[in-house]
Coordinates of C-alpha atoms and ligand atoms in Angstrom, one line a residue:
M1 CA -0.5 6.1 -35.0
S2 CA -1.2 6.9 -31.2
R3 CA -2.0 3.9 -29.0
H4 CA -5.5 3.2 -27.7
R5 CA -5.6 5.0 -24.2
L6 CA -7.2 2.6 -21.5
G7 CA -10.4 3.8 -20.0
I8 CA -10.0 4.2 -16.4
A9 CA -13.1 4.4 -13.7
I10 CA -12.9 4.9 -10.1
I11 CA -15.3 3.6 -7.4
G12 CA -15.2 6.0 -4.3
G13 CA -14.9 9.7 -4.1
G14 CA -12.5 10.6 -1.3
F15 CA -8.8 11.2 -0.8
M16 CA -7.7 8.2 -2.8
A17 CA -9.9 9.2 -5.7
D18 CA -7.7 12.1 -6.0
V19 CA -4.4 10.2 -5.9
H20 CA -5.5 7.5 -8.3
S21 CA -7.2 9.8 -10.9
R22 CA -4.1 12.0 -10.8
A23 CA -1.7 8.8 -11.3
A24 CA -3.9 7.5 -14.1
R25 CA -3.6 10.7 -16.1
S26 CA 0.0 11.0 -15.4
A27 CA 0.4 7.4 -16.7
G28 CA -1.1 8.8 -19.7
E29 CA -4.5 7.0 -19.6
H30 CA -8.0 8.4 -19.7
V31 CA -10.2 8.7 -16.6
V32 CA -13.7 7.7 -18.0
G33 CA -15.6 8.5 -14.9
L34 CA -16.2 7.9 -11.2
T35 CA -19.1 6.8 -8.9
S36 CA -19.3 7.4 -5.2
S37 CA -22.0 6.6 -2.3
T38 CA -24.6 8.7 -3.9
P39 CA -25.3 10.4 -7.3
E40 CA -24.7 13.9 -5.8
R41 CA -21.3 12.9 -4.1
S42 CA -20.5 11.0 -7.4
R43 CA -21.0 14.4 -9.4
A44 CA -19.0 16.5 -7.0
A45 CA -16.2 13.9 -6.8
A46 CA -16.0 13.6 -10.8
E47 CA -15.9 17.3 -11.2
R48 CA -13.3 17.8 -8.4
V49 CA -10.8 15.0 -9.7
G50 CA -11.5 16.0 -13.4
A51 CA -13.2 12.8 -14.7
D52 CA -15.2 12.9 -17.9
R53 CA -18.4 12.1 -16.2
A54 CA -20.1 10.8 -13.1
F55 CA -21.9 7.3 -13.1
D56 CA -24.9 7.3 -11.0
N57 CA -24.0 4.0 -9.4
V58 CA -21.7 1.1 -9.8
D59 CA -23.8 -1.0 -12.2
A60 CA -23.8 1.9 -14.7
L61 CA -20.0 2.3 -14.5
L62 CA -19.6 -1.5 -14.9
A63 CA -21.8 -1.4 -18.0
D64 CA -19.7 1.1 -19.7
P65 CA -17.7 -0.6 -22.6
A66 CA -15.2 2.2 -22.4
V67 CA -14.1 1.3 -19.0
D68 CA -11.2 -1.1 -19.3
V69 CA -9.7 -0.9 -15.6
V70 CA -11.6 -0.4 -12.5
H71 CA -10.1 1.2 -9.3
V72 CA -11.9 0.4 -6.0
V73 CA -11.0 3.0 -3.5
T74 CA -13.7 2.9 -1.0
P75 CA -13.8 1.8 2.8
N76 CA -12.3 -1.5 3.4
A77 CA -15.4 -3.5 4.2
T78 CA -16.8 -2.7 0.6
H79 CA -13.7 -3.9 -1.2
H80 CA -14.8 -7.6 -1.5
E81 CA -18.2 -7.0 -2.9
L82 CA -17.3 -4.3 -5.2
T83 CA -14.2 -6.0 -6.7
V84 CA -16.3 -9.2 -7.2
R85 CA -18.6 -7.2 -9.3
A86 CA -15.9 -5.7 -11.3
L87 CA -14.3 -9.1 -11.9
A88 CA -17.6 -10.6 -13.0
A89 CA -17.9 -7.6 -15.4
G90 CA -14.8 -8.6 -17.0
K91 CA -12.7 -5.6 -15.9
H92 CA -9.1 -5.3 -14.6
V93 CA -9.0 -4.1 -11.3
V94 CA -6.9 -2.1 -8.9
T95 CA -8.4 -2.6 -5.3
E96 CA -7.0 -0.8 -2.3
K97 CA -5.3 -2.1 0.7
P98 CA -6.4 -3.9 2.9
L99 CA -7.7 -6.2 -0.1
A100 CA -10.5 -7.4 2.2
T101 CA -11.3 -7.4 5.9
T102 CA -11.0 -11.1 6.3
V103 CA -8.4 -13.4 4.9
A104 CA -11.1 -15.9 3.4
D105 CA -12.6 -12.8 1.5
A106 CA -9.1 -11.9 0.1
R107 CA -8.4 -15.6 -1.1
D108 CA -11.7 -15.4 -2.7
L109 CA -10.8 -12.3 -4.6
E110 CA -7.5 -13.9 -5.7
Q111 CA -9.1 -16.9 -7.0
R112 CA -11.8 -15.1 -8.8
A113 CA -9.2 -12.7 -10.5
T114 CA -7.0 -15.8 -11.5
A115 CA -10.1 -17.3 -13.0
A116 CA -11.1 -14.2 -15.0
A117 CA -7.5 -13.9 -16.3
V118 CA -7.5 -10.2 -15.6
V119 CA -4.8 -7.8 -14.1
A120 CA -5.6 -7.4 -10.4
T121 CA -3.3 -5.1 -8.2
V122 CA -3.0 -3.7 -4.8
P123 CA -1.4 -0.3 -4.4
F124 CA 1.6 -1.2 -2.1
V125 CA 3.1 1.9 -3.6
Y126 CA 6.1 2.4 -1.3
R127 CA 7.5 -0.4 -3.4
F128 CA 7.8 2.2 -6.4
H129 CA 10.5 4.6 -4.8
P130 CA 13.7 4.2 -6.6
M131 CA 15.7 3.8 -3.4
V132 CA 13.4 1.0 -2.4
R133 CA 14.3 -0.8 -5.6
E134 CA 17.9 0.3 -4.7
A135 CA 17.7 -1.3 -1.4
R136 CA 16.1 -4.6 -2.8
A137 CA 18.8 -4.9 -5.5
R138 CA 21.6 -4.5 -3.0
V139 CA 20.0 -7.4 -0.9
A140 CA 19.4 -9.6 -3.9
A141 CA 23.1 -9.1 -5.1
G142 CA 24.4 -10.0 -1.7
E143 CA 25.9 -6.6 -0.8
V144 CA 23.8 -6.6 2.5
G145 CA 25.1 -10.1 3.4
Q146 CA 23.1 -12.6 5.6
L147 CA 20.3 -10.7 7.2
F148 CA 20.5 -10.5 11.1
S149 CA 17.7 -8.1 12.0
V150 CA 15.1 -5.8 10.8
Q151 CA 13.7 -2.8 12.5
G152 CA 10.6 -1.2 11.1
A153 CA 7.9 1.5 12.1
Y154 CA 5.0 3.2 10.4
L155 CA 4.0 6.0 12.7
Q156 CA 1.2 8.6 12.5
D157 CA -0.7 11.2 14.8
W158 CA -4.0 11.9 12.9
L159 CA -5.9 9.7 15.5
L160 CA -4.1 11.1 18.3
A161 CA -7.2 12.7 20.3
A162 CA -10.6 11.0 21.4
T163 CA -12.3 13.5 19.2
D164 CA -10.5 12.2 16.2
D165 CA -12.7 10.0 14.2
N166 CA -13.0 8.3 10.7
W167 CA -14.6 5.2 9.3
R168 CA -11.4 3.4 9.9
V169 CA -12.0 3.3 13.7
S170 CA -15.3 1.2 13.1
S171 CA -14.6 -2.5 12.7
D172 CA -17.9 -2.5 10.6
A173 CA -16.3 -0.4 7.9
G174 CA -12.7 -0.7 8.4
G175 CA -12.3 -4.5 9.6
A176 CA -11.1 -6.1 12.8
S177 CA -7.7 -4.4 12.5
R178 CA -7.3 -0.8 12.2
A179 CA -3.6 0.6 12.5
F180 CA -2.3 -2.6 11.4
A181 CA -4.4 -3.2 8.5
D182 CA -4.2 0.4 7.4
I183 CA -0.4 1.0 7.7
G184 CA 1.3 -2.0 9.2
S185 CA 0.2 -3.7 5.8
H186 CA 2.4 -1.5 3.9
L187 CA 5.4 -1.8 6.4
C188 CA 5.3 -5.7 6.1
D189 CA 4.9 -5.7 2.5
L190 CA 7.9 -3.5 2.0
L191 CA 9.7 -5.7 4.5
E192 CA 9.0 -8.7 2.5
F193 CA 9.6 -7.3 -0.8
V194 CA 13.1 -5.7 0.1
T195 CA 14.5 -8.5 2.0
G196 CA 13.1 -11.4 -0.2
E197 CA 12.5 -13.1 3.3
R198 CA 8.8 -13.8 4.6
L199 CA 7.7 -13.2 8.2
A200 CA 7.6 -16.9 9.5
R201 CA 6.2 -16.2 13.1
V202 CA 4.9 -13.3 14.9
Q203 CA 4.1 -12.2 18.2
A204 CA 2.2 -9.1 18.9
V205 CA 0.7 -6.6 21.4
T206 CA -1.9 -4.2 20.5
R207 CA -3.4 -1.2 22.4
T208 CA -6.7 0.8 22.1
V209 CA -5.9 3.9 23.9
F210 CA -9.6 5.5 23.9
A211 CA -12.5 3.1 24.9
E212 CA -14.7 5.4 22.8
R213 CA -14.3 7.9 19.9
A214 CA -16.3 10.8 18.7
S215 CA -19.0 9.3 16.6
T216 CA -17.9 5.8 16.5
G217 CA -18.8 5.1 20.3
P218 CA -17.2 2.1 21.7
V219 CA -13.8 1.4 19.8
S220 CA -12.6 -2.3 19.3
T221 CA -9.9 -1.5 16.7
E222 CA -6.3 -1.1 17.9
D223 CA -4.6 2.4 18.1
L224 CA -1.1 0.7 17.9
A225 CA 0.6 -2.6 17.6
G226 CA 4.3 -3.9 18.4
V227 CA 5.3 -6.9 16.8
L228 CA 8.3 -9.1 17.3
A229 CA 8.8 -11.5 14.5
Q230 CA 11.4 -14.0 12.7
T231 CA 11.8 -14.5 9.2
D232 CA 12.1 -17.6 7.2
G233 CA 16.0 -16.9 7.0
G234 CA 16.2 -16.5 10.8
A235 CA 16.4 -12.5 11.0
V236 CA 14.8 -11.1 14.2
V237 CA 12.3 -8.5 13.5
S238 CA 10.9 -5.7 15.6
L239 CA 8.0 -3.4 14.5
L240 CA 5.8 -0.7 15.7
V241 CA 2.9 0.6 14.1
S242 CA 0.8 3.5 15.5
Q243 CA -1.6 6.1 14.7
V244 CA -1.2 8.1 18.2
A245 CA 2.4 9.1 17.8
P246 CA 2.7 12.9 18.2
G247 CA 4.4 14.7 15.4
R248 CA 4.8 11.5 13.2
K249 CA 2.7 11.8 9.9
N250 CA 3.9 9.1 7.5
A251 CA 7.0 8.0 9.4
L252 CA 7.6 4.6 7.5
V253 CA 11.1 3.5 8.2
L254 CA 12.7 0.2 7.3
E255 CA 16.1 -0.8 8.5
L256 CA 18.0 -4.0 7.7
H257 CA 21.3 -5.0 9.3
G258 CA 23.2 -7.7 7.4
A259 CA 26.6 -9.4 7.7
H260 CA 28.2 -6.7 5.4
E261 CA 26.2 -3.5 5.8
S262 CA 23.0 -2.0 7.0
L263 CA 20.4 -0.3 4.8
R264 CA 17.7 2.4 6.1
F265 CA 14.8 3.8 3.9
A266 CA 12.6 6.5 5.3
Q267 CA 9.4 7.1 3.3
E268 CA 9.5 10.9 4.3
R269 CA 13.1 11.2 2.8
P270 CA 12.6 9.0 -0.2
E271 CA 15.5 10.3 -2.2
E272 CA 18.0 8.9 0.3
L273 CA 19.2 5.5 1.3
W274 CA 21.5 5.0 4.4
I275 CA 24.0 2.4 4.0
G276 CA 25.6 1.5 7.3
R277 CA 29.1 -0.1 7.6
R278 CA 31.5 -0.6 10.4
T279 CA 33.5 2.0 8.8
G280 CA 32.6 4.3 5.9
S281 CA 28.8 4.6 6.3
E282 CA 27.3 6.8 3.6
L283 CA 24.0 8.6 2.5
H284 CA 23.4 7.2 -0.9
L285 CA 21.3 10.0 -2.8
R286 CA 19.2 9.1 -5.9
N287 CA 21.8 9.6 -8.7
T288 CA 20.9 8.5 -12.1
D289 CA 24.4 7.1 -12.9
D290 CA 25.1 4.9 -10.1
L291 CA 21.7 2.9 -9.5
H292 CA 20.9 -0.6 -10.0
P293 CA 18.7 -0.9 -13.2
A294 CA 15.7 -1.6 -11.3
A295 CA 15.9 1.5 -9.4
A296 CA 17.3 3.4 -12.4
R297 CA 13.9 2.4 -14.4
L298 CA 11.9 4.2 -11.7
S299 CA 14.2 7.3 -11.5
V300 CA 12.0 9.5 -14.0
L301 CA 13.5 12.9 -12.9
P302 CA 16.9 14.1 -12.9
P303 CA 18.6 14.1 -9.4
G304 CA 17.7 17.1 -7.5
H305 CA 14.3 17.2 -8.6
P306 CA 12.7 15.1 -5.7
L307 CA 10.5 12.4 -6.4
G308 CA 7.8 11.4 -3.9
Y309 CA 4.7 9.7 -3.1
H310 CA 2.7 10.7 -6.4
D311 CA 5.5 9.6 -8.4
A312 CA 5.6 6.3 -6.8
F313 CA 1.8 5.9 -7.2
T314 CA 2.0 6.9 -10.9
A315 CA 4.7 4.2 -11.3
F316 CA 2.7 1.7 -9.7
V317 CA -0.5 2.4 -11.9
A318 CA 1.7 2.7 -14.9
D319 CA 3.0 -0.7 -14.4
T320 CA -0.6 -2.0 -13.5
Y321 CA -1.6 -0.6 -17.1
A322 CA 1.5 -2.1 -18.8
A323 CA 0.6 -5.6 -17.4
V324 CA -2.9 -5.0 -18.8
R325 CA -1.1 -4.4 -22.3
G326 CA 0.5 -7.6 -21.9
A327 CA 4.0 -6.8 -20.0
A328 CA 5.1 -8.6 -17.0
P329 CA 6.7 -5.6 -14.7
D330 CA 9.0 -6.7 -12.0
G331 CA 7.7 -6.1 -8.4
L332 CA 4.1 -5.4 -9.3
P333 CA 2.1 -6.1 -6.2
V334 CA -0.9 -8.4 -7.1
F335 CA -3.8 -9.8 -5.3
A336 CA -1.6 -12.5 -3.8
D337 CA 0.3 -9.9 -2.1
G338 CA -2.9 -8.4 -0.9
V339 CA -3.9 -11.8 0.6
R340 CA -0.3 -12.1 2.2
A341 CA -0.9 -8.7 3.9
C342 CA -4.4 -9.9 5.2
R343 CA -2.6 -13.0 6.6
I344 CA 0.1 -11.1 8.5
T345 CA -2.7 -8.8 9.8
D346 CA -4.8 -11.7 10.9
A347 CA -1.6 -13.2 12.8
V348 CA -0.9 -10.1 14.4
L349 CA -4.5 -9.8 16.0
A350 CA -4.5 -13.5 16.8
S351 CA -1.2 -13.2 18.6
A352 CA -2.4 -10.1 20.4
R353 CA -5.4 -12.0 21.6
T354 CA -3.8 -15.3 22.6
G355 CA -0.3 -14.2 23.5
E356 CA 0.9 -17.1 21.2
W357 CA 3.6 -17.1 18.3
I358 CA 1.5 -17.3 15.1
T359 CA 2.5 -18.3 11.5
P360 CA 1.0 -15.9 9.0
Ligands
NAD401 N1 -2.3 2.7 -0.9 C1 -2.2 3.9 -0.2 O1 -1.3 4.6 0.1 C2 -3.5 4.3 0.5 C3 -3.6 5.6 1.3 C4 -4.9 5.9 1.9 C5 -5.8 5.1 1.8 N2 -5.8 3.8 1.1 C6 -7.0 3.0 1.1 O2 -7.8 3.5 0.1 C7 -9.4 3.2 0.4 C8 -10.0 4.6 0.5 O3 -9.5 5.4 1.6 P1 -9.8 6.8 1.4 O4 -8.8 7.6 2.3 O5 -9.7 7.6 0.1 O6 -11.2 7.1 2.2 P2 -12.2 8.3 2.0 O7 -13.1 8.2 3.4 O8 -11.5 9.6 1.9 O9 -13.1 8.0 0.7 C9 -14.1 6.7 0.6 C10 -14.9 7.1 -0.5 O10 -15.6 6.1 -0.7 C11 -17.1 6.4 -1.0 N3 -17.9 5.1 -0.6 C12 -18.2 4.5 0.6 N4 -18.9 3.4 0.2 C13 -19.1 3.3 -1.2 C14 -19.8 2.4 -2.1 N5 -20.3 1.4 -1.4 N6 -19.8 2.8 -3.3 C15 -19.1 3.9 -4.0 N7 -18.4 4.8 -2.9 C16 -18.6 4.5 -1.8 C17 -17.3 7.5 0.0 O11 -18.4 8.3 -0.1 C18 -16.1 8.2 0.0 O12 -16.1 9.2 -1.1 C19 -9.2 2.5 2.0 O13 -9.3 1.1 1.8 C20 -7.8 2.8 2.3 O14 -7.3 1.9 3.3 C21 -4.7 3.4 0.7

């Protein structure tokens, strides 16, 4: 007998609605419906992503008993309210990063999800590249050795000109932090996930290049952030996060230096892991027969058929849905991880403001 397919519903009808609905279907579930900011937009987006139906509003979506899991993929400032409502309706939830625009709201969501005893996850999807799991397994097995330093970056250029604009630029819609909350959150999640160490203190400089942007008017959110940090294991960390780096699109790079070897993962070349040694450095390609089991589990195509962002996203939602069915997949990013990212973002902004070292 075939298993019951989960009913998936999506709140939000933009870029991420496409990504989430495609991932939900790839994971073998059923996209029941979608709602966006107006009934007209809901209908257009439902048709575009191939959802069965459009709901006129959030209440109608949450009242449908066919909906098991709600994906909240709207602008950041709406995440808290929409997620509270989904949890109150007894649904499992996937809420996009940043989980909320304040640490207090993120903590509130974590507590509500725990009280509701539902699965509640945040799409830190870069965790789901096989070569990221490979890096994590090498660190955990002691192959990297004591961690000395970490260098990381997440660089983009889509907000390079003053005429570039988006809801993320406005702190009302995006929150007090822009570049760091938007992409620095991915970088820090990946750093802590792979190293198993936590950022114990941070010092940051932020910069807003344009005082005004096209339709937002005066801009208070940062275009870039430089962070010096130290992990609880003593490793020295330097990070650069920017949305105004010409030619860079989604240049997320994490490089670790340990006593025995270095590791380098670059999101735009996700099939590779560079392993640096004083002698005999190598470019380790995804090869099904020599991966650690955690990486092999996510290696769902034969080597040479490249896996990418969509595959990582599908693996994330598949693990979320497995958790809904009672499994406990390793490395699933849950609301506690969303809170952690909000804390680090908060610490970065506080340090940039005061010049002090801050503990996230
Ligand atoms: N995990 C990732 O890799 C990743 C990548 C991109 C974006 N994101 C996150 O996804 C979220 C959405 O980003 P996006 O790029 O899809 O934005 P977008 O602007 O493309 O889409 C947002 C959608 O939400 C709708 N909306 C706004 N307010 C709403 C409300 N109250 N109720 C219902 N719908 C509403 C808008 O009409 C629009 O369709 C953001 O929080 C962003 O940080 C995550």
